Coordinates of C-alpha atoms and ligand atoms in Angstrom, one line a residue:
X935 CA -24.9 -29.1 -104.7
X936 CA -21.7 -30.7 -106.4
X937 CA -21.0 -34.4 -105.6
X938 CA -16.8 -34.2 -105.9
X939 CA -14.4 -37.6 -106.3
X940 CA -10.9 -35.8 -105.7
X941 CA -8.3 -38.0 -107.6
X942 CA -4.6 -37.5 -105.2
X943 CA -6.6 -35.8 -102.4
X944 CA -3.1 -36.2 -100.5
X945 CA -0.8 -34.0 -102.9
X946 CA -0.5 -30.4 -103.4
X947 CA -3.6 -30.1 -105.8
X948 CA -5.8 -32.5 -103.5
X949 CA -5.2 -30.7 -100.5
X950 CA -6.2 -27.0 -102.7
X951 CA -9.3 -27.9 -103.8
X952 CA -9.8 -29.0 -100.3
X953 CA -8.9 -25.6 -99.4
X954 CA -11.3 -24.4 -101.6
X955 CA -14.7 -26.7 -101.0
X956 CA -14.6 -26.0 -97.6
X957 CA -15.4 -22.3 -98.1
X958 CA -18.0 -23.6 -99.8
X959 CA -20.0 -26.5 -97.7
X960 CA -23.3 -25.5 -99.2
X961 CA -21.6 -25.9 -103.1
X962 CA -19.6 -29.3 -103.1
X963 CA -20.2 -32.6 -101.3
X964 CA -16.8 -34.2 -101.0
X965 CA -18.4 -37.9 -101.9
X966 CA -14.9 -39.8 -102.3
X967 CA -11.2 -39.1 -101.2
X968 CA -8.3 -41.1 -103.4
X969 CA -4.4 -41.2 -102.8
X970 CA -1.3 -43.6 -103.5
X971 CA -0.9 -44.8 -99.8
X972 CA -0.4 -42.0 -97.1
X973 CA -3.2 -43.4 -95.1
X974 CA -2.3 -40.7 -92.2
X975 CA -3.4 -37.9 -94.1
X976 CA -6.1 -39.5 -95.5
X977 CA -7.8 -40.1 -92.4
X978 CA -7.3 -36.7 -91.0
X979 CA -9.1 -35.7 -94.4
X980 CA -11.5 -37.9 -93.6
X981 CA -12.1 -36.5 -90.3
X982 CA -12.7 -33.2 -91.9
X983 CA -14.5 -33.6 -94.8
X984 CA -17.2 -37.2 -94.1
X985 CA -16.7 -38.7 -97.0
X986 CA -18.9 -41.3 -98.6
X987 CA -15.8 -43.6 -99.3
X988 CA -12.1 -43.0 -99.5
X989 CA -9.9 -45.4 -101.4
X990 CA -6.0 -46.1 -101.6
X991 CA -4.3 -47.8 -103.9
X992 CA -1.5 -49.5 -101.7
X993 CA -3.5 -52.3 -99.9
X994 CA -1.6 -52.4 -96.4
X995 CA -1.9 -48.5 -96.3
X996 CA -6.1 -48.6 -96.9
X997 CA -6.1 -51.6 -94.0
X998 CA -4.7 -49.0 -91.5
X999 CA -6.9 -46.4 -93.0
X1000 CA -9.8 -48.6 -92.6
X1001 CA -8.7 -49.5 -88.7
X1002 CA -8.4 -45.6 -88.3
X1003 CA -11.6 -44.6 -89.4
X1004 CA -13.6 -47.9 -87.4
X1005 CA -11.6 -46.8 -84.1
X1006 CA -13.5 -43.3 -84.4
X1007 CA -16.8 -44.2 -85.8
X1008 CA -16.5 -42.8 -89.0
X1009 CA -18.9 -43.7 -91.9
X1010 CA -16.9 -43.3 -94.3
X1011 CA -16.2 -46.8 -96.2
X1012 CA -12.6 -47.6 -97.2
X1013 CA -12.0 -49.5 -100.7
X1014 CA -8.1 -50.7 -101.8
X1015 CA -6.2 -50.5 -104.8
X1016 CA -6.1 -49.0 -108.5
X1017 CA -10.1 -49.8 -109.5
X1018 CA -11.4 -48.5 -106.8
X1019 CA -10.3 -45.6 -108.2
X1020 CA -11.9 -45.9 -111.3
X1021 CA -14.9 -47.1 -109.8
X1022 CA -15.4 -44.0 -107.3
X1023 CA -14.5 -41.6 -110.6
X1024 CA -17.1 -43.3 -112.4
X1025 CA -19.8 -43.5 -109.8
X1026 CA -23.1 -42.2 -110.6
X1027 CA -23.6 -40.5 -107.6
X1028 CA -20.5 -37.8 -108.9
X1029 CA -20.7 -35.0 -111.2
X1030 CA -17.2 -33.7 -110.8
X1031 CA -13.9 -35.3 -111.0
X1032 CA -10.7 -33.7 -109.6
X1033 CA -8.4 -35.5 -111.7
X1034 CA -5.1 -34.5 -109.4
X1035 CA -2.8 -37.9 -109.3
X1036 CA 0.5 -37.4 -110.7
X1037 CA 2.2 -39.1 -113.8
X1038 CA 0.9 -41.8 -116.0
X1039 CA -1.0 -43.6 -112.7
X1040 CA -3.8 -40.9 -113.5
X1041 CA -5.1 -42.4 -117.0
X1042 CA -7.3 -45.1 -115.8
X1043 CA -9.6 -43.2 -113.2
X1044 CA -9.5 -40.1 -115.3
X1045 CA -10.4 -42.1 -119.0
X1046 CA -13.3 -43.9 -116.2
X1047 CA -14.3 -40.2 -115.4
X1048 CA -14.4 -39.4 -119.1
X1049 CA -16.1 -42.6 -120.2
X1050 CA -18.7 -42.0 -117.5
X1051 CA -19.5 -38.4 -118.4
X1052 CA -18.6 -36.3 -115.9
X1053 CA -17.1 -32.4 -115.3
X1054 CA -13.7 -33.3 -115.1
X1055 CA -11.1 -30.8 -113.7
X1056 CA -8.2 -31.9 -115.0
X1057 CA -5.0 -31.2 -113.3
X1058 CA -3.1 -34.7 -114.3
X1059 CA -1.8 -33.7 -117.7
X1060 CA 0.1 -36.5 -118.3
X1061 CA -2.9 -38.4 -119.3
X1062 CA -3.7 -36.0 -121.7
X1063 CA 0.0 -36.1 -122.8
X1064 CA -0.2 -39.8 -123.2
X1065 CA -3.5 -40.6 -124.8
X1066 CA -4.5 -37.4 -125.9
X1067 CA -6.6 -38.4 -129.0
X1068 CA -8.0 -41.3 -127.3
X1069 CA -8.6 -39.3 -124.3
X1070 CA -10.6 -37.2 -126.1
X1071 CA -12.9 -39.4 -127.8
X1072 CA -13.9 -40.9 -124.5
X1073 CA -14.6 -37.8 -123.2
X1074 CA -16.5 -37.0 -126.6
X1075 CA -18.5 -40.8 -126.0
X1076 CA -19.3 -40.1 -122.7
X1077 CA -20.7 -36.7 -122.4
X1078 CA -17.8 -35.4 -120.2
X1079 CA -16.5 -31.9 -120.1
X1080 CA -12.6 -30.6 -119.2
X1081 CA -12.1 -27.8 -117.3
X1082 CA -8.7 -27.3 -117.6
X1083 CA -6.9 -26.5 -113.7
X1084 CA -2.9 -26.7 -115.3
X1085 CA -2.6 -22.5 -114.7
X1086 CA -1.8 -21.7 -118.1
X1087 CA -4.7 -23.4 -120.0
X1088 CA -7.0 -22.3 -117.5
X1089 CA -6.0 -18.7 -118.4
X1090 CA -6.5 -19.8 -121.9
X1091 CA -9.2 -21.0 -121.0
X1092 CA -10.5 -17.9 -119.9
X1093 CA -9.5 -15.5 -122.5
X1094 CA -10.8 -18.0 -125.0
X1095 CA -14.0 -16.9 -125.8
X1096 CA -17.1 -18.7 -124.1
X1097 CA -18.7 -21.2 -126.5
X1098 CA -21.1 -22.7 -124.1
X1099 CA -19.0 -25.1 -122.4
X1100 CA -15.8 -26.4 -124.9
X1101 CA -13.8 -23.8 -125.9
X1102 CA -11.8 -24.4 -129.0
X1103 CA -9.8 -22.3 -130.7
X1104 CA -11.8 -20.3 -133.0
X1105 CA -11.2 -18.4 -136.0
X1106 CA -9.0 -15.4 -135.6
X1107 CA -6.9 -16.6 -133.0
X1108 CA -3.4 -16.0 -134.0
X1109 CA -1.3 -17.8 -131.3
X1110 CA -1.8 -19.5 -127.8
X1111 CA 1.4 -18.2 -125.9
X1112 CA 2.1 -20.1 -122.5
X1113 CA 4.4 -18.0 -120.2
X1114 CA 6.7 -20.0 -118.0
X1115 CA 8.6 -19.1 -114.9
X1116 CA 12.0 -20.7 -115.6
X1117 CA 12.6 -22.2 -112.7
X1118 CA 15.5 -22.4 -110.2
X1119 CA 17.9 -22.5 -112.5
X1120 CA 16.9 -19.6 -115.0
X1121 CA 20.1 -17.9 -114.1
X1122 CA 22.4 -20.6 -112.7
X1123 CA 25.9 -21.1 -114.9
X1124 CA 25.4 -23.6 -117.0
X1125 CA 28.2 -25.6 -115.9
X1126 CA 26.4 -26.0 -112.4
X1127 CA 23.5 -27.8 -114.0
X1128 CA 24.7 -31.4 -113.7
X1129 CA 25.4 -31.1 -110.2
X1130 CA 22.1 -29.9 -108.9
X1131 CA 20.7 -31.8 -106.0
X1132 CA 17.0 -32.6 -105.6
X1133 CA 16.3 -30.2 -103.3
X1134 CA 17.8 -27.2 -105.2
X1135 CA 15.6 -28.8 -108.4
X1136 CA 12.7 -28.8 -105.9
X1137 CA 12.7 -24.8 -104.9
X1138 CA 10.8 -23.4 -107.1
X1139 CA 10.8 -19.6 -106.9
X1140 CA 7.1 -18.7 -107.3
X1141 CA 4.8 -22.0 -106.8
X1142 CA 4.8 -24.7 -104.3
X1143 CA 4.1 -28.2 -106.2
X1144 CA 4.7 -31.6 -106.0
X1145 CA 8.2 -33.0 -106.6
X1146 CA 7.6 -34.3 -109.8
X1147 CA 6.4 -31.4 -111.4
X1148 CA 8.8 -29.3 -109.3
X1149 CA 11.8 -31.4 -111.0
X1150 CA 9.6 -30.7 -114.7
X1151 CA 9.6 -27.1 -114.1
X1152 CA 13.5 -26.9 -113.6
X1153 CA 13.7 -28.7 -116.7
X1154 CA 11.2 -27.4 -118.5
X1155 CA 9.7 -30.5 -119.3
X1156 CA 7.0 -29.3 -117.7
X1157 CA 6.3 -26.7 -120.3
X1158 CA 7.1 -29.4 -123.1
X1159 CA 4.2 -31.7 -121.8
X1160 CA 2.1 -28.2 -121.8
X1161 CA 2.1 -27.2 -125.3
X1162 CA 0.9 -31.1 -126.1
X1163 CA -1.8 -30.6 -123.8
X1164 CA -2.6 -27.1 -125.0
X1165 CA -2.7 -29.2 -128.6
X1166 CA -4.9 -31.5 -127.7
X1167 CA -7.2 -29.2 -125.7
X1168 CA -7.6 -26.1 -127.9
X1169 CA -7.0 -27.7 -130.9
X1170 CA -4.4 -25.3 -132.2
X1171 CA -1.5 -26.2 -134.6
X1172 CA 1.7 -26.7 -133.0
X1173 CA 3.4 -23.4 -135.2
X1174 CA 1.0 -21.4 -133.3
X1175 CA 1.5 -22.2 -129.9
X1176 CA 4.5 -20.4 -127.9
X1177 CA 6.2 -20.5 -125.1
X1178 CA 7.2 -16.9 -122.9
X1179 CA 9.6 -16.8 -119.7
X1180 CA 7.9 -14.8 -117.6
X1181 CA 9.6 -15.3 -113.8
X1182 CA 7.0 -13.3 -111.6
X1183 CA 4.4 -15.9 -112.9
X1184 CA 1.8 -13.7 -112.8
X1185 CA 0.4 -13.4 -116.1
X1186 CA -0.8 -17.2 -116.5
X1187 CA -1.1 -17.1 -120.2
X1188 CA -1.8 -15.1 -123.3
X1189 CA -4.0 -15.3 -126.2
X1190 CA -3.5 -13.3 -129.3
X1191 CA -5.9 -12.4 -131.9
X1192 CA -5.3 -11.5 -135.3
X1193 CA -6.3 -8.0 -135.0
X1194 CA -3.6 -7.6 -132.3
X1195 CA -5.4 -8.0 -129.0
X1196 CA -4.1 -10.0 -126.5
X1197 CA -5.6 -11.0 -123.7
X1198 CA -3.8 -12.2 -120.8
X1199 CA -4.8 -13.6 -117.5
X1200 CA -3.5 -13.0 -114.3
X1201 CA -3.5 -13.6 -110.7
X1202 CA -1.0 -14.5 -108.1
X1203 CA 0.4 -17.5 -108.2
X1204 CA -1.7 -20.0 -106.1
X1205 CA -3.5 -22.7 -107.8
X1206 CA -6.6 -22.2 -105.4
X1207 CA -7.9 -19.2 -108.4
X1208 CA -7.8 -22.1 -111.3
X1209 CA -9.5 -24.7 -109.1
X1210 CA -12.0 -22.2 -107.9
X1211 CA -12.4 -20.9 -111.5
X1212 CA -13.0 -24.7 -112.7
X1213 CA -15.2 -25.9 -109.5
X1214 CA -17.7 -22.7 -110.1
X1215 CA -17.1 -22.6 -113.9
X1216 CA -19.6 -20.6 -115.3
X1217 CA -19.7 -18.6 -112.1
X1218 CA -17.4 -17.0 -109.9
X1219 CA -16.6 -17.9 -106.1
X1220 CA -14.1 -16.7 -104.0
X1221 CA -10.6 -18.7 -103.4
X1222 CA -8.9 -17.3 -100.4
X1223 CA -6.6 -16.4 -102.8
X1224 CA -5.3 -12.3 -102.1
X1225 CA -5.8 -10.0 -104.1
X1226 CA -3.5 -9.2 -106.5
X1227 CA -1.3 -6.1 -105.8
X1228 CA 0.4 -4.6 -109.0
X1229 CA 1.7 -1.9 -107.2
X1230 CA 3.4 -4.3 -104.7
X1231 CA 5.1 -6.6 -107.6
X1232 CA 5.8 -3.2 -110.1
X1233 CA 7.6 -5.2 -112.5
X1234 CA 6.3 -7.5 -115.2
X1235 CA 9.5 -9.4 -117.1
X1236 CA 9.4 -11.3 -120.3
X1237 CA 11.9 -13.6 -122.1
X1238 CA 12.5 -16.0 -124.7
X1239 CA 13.5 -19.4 -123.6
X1240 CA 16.8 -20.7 -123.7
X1241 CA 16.7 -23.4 -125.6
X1242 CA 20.3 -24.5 -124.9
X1243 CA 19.7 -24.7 -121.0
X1244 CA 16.3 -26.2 -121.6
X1245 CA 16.7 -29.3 -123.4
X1246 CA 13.9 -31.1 -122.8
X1247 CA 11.4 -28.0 -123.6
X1248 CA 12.8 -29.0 -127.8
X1249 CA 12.4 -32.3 -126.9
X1250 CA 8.9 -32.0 -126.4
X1251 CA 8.3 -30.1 -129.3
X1252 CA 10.2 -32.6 -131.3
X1253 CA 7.8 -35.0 -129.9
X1254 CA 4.4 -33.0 -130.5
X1255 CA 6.0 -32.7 -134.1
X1256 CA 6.5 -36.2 -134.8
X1257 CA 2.9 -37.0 -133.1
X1258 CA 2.2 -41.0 -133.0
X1259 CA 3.4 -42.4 -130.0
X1260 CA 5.9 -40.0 -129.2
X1261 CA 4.3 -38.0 -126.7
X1262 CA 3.4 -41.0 -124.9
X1263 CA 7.0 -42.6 -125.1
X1264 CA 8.5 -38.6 -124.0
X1265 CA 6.3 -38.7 -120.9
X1266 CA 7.0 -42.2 -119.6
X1267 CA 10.6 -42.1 -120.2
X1268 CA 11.0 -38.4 -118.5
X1269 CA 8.8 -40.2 -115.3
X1270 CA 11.1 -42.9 -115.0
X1271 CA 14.5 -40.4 -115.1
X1272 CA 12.9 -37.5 -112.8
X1273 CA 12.4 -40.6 -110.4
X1274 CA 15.7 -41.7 -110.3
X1275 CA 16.5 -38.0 -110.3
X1276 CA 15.1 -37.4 -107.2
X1277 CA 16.4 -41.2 -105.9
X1278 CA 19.8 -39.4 -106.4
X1279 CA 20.5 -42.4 -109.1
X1280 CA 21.0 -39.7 -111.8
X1281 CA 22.1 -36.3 -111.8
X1282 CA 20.0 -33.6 -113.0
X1283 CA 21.3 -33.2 -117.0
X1284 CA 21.0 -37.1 -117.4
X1285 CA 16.8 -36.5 -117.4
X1286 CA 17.2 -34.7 -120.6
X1287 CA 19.7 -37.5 -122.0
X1288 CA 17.4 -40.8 -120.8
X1289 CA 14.4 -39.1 -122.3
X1290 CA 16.5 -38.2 -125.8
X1291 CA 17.7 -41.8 -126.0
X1292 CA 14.5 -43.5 -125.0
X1293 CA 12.7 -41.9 -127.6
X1294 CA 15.3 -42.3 -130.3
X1295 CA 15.7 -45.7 -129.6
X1296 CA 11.5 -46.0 -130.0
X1297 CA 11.5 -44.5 -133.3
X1298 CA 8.8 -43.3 -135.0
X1299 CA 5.2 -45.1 -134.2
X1300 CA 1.8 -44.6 -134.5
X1301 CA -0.4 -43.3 -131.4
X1302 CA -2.0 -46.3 -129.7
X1303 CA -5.7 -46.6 -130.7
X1304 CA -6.9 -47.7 -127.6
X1305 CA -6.4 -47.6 -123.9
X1306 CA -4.7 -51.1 -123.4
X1307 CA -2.5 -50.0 -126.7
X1308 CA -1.0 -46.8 -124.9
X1309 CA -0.9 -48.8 -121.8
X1310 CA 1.8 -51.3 -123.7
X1311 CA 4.1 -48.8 -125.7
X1312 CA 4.1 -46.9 -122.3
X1313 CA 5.4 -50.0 -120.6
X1314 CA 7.7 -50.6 -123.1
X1315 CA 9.3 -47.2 -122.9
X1316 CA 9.8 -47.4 -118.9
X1317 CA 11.6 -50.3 -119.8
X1318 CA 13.7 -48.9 -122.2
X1319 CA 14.0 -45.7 -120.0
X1320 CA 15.3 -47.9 -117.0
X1321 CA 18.5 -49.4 -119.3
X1322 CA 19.2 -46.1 -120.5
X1323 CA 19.9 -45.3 -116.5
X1324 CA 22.4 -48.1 -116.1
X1325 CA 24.6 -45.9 -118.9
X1326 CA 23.9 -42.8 -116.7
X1327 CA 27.3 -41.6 -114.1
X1328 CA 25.6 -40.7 -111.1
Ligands
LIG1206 P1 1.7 -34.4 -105.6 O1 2.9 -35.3 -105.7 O2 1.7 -33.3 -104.6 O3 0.5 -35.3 -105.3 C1 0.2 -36.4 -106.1 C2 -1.0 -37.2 -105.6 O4 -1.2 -38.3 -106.5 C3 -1.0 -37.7 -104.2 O5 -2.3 -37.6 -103.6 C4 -0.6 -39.2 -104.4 O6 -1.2 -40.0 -103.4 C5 -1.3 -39.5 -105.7 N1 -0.6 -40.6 -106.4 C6 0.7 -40.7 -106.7 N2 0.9 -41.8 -107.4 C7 -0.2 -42.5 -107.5 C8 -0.6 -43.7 -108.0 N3 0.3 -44.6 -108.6 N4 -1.9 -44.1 -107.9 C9 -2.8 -43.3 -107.3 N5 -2.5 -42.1 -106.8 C10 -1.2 -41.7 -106.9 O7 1.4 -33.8 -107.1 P2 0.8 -32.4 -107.4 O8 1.8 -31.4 -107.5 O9 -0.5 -32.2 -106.7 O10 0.4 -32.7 -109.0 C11 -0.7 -33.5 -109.4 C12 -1.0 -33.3 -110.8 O11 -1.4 -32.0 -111.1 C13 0.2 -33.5 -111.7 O12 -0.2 -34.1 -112.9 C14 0.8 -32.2 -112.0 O13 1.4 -32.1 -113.3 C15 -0.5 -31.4 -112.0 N6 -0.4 -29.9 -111.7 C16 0.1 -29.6 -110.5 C17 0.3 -28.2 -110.1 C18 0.7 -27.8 -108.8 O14 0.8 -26.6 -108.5 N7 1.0 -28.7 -107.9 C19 0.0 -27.3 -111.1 C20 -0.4 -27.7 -112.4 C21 -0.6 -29.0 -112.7
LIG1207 MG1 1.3 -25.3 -115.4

């Protein structure tokens, strides 16, 4: 049996892995349940799933939580605000971590997770994006293990071969290549791009997903913070990672050899197979997931990216290249303008722009050496990030 903390039960990859552990009640104990502050759904999780504790990190929200779950007898016990978090992630009653909050907020209970040595599926790849190194090194302290959940390094992941738990790249691996819907807005004139509301931005075509990562996708951020954490997770070079549009997103990723296999893997599009893959990881369970009908989908597309419509994909390579604190300072600024993206204080081409000027006005720095380091030159870029969105016409 698997004792489970589930790190942003509430969002789209929370409420999957639920999916998933309850085909499985004799596999996974669901031992805590953390979100921001939608106490509503938290309690009807609760209902469902008995959990040891549930925390939320807004205090007012876990007070009605906490009046919720007393008015129906419920044992589970209700904690409040951000170190609960890292204190149900850390627990030694846990083996597994669903690290699922989105943005920066997911560092602390996830580093806790690593410190503390568990399994942790990780789903949040901002943290990895902003403190990969140090990430690492915790995890490497404390005994923990990744299992990547993002879909593209878990097909990585899998065509990697198995080393008995880590799997980095070995020898004779050519290229990582991560393939990449494209979004809404593969196709849309380019003139239409600064006018995009946050709903269009939010349609993705093949994968239902938070907003924040629905906005990244349209940008292709998304795939920018990617290929960092593909860096810091396979250890490959940044020349040998690539990116492929693929728009049926069915083949998650590809690994090439230098003999001139590749080995892709696929699956539809439904992040139940990567969780499932993760939670069961070396075995197999099932997902609820359909099986995948080739015939049905007939065509398999592949393109380069456009690099002109995608401006923020080259700005996160620029920012992988340059290293230091320039991942970090990418991802916080890139938070703070899909936020005011999606407060409709921006328009859509401005994210690119705010995230350009942000991390030209930073410079180049070194990487933070330790938690409370990142913590500050992410801080600092916010700030920075939230002038440059005064200069922004909305
Ligand atoms: P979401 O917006 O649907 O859910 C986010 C969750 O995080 C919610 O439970 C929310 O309560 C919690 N949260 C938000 N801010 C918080 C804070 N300050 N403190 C504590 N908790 C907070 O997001 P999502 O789509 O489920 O994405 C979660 C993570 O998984 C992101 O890092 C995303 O990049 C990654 N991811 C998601 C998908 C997907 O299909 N949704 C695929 C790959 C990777
Ligand atoms: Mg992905």
């Amino acid at each position: 049996m698997q004792t489970l903390t589930i790190l942003g039960a509430t969002g789209s990859i929370g409420r999957s892995t639920l999916h998933v552990v309850a085909r499985h009640p004799d596999r996974y104990r669901v031992f805590a349940l953390c979100a921001q502050r939608r106490a509503a759904e938290l309690y009807e999780q609760c209902l469902r799933f008995a959990p040891r504790y549930a925390a939320l990190v807004d205090p007012r929200a876990a007070r009605e939580l906490a009046d919720r779950i007393a008015a129906a007898g419920l044992d589970t016990e209700v904690l409040a605000g951000p170190l609960a978090l890292a204190e149900l992630s850390a627990h030694e009653e846990v083996d597994t971590v669903m690290a699922a909050i989105v943005g920066g907020a997911g560092l602390a209970p996830t580093i806790a997770a690593a410190r503390a040595g568990k399994r942790i599926l990780l789903a949040n790849k901002e943290s990895l994006v902003m403190a990969g190194e140090v990430f690492l090194r915790a995890c490497r302290e404390g005994g923990a293990t990744v299992l990547p959940i993002d879909s593209e390094h878990n097909a990585v992941f899998q065509c990697l071969p198995s080393d008995g738990g880590a799997r980095r790249c070995p020898e004779g691996v050519r290229r990582i290549v991560l393939t990449a819907s494209g979004g809404p807005f593969r196709r849309a004139p380019l003139a239409q791009m600064r006018d995009v509301t946050p709903e269009q931005a939010c349609a993705h075509p093949n994968w239902s997903m938070g907003r924040k990562i629905s906005v990244d996708s349209a940008t292709m951020m998304n795939k920018g913070l990617e290929l960092i954490e593909a860096f810091h997770l396979f250890g490959v070079p940044a020349a040998r990672l690539d990116v492929l549009v693929h728009p049926q997103s069915i083949v998650h990723s590809l690994v090439e050899y230098d003999d001139g296999s590749v080995l892709a893997q696929m699956g539809n599009p439904d992040m139940r197979t990567p969780i499932a893959q993760a939670l069961a990881h070396p075995q197999r369970i099932d997902s609820g997931v359909a099986p995948l009908d080739l015939v049905a989908i007939a065509r398999l597309e592949f393109e380069a990216p456009d690099a002109h419509r995608f401006p923020c994909l080259q700005l996160a390579r620029e920012a992988l290249a340059a290293g230091g604190a320039a991942p970090c300072v990418l991802n916080a600024a890139n938070e703070i303008a899909v936020a005011a993206f999606l407060g409709r204080a921006i328009r859509f081409t401005d994210i690119a722009a705010v995230t350009e000027g942000v991390l030209q006005a930073v410079g180049s720095r070194a990487a933070g050496s330790g938690i409370e380091e990142i913590f500050a030159i992410d801080e600092e870029a916010r700030a920075l990030a939230r002038a440059h969105l005064a200069r922004c016409t909305a």
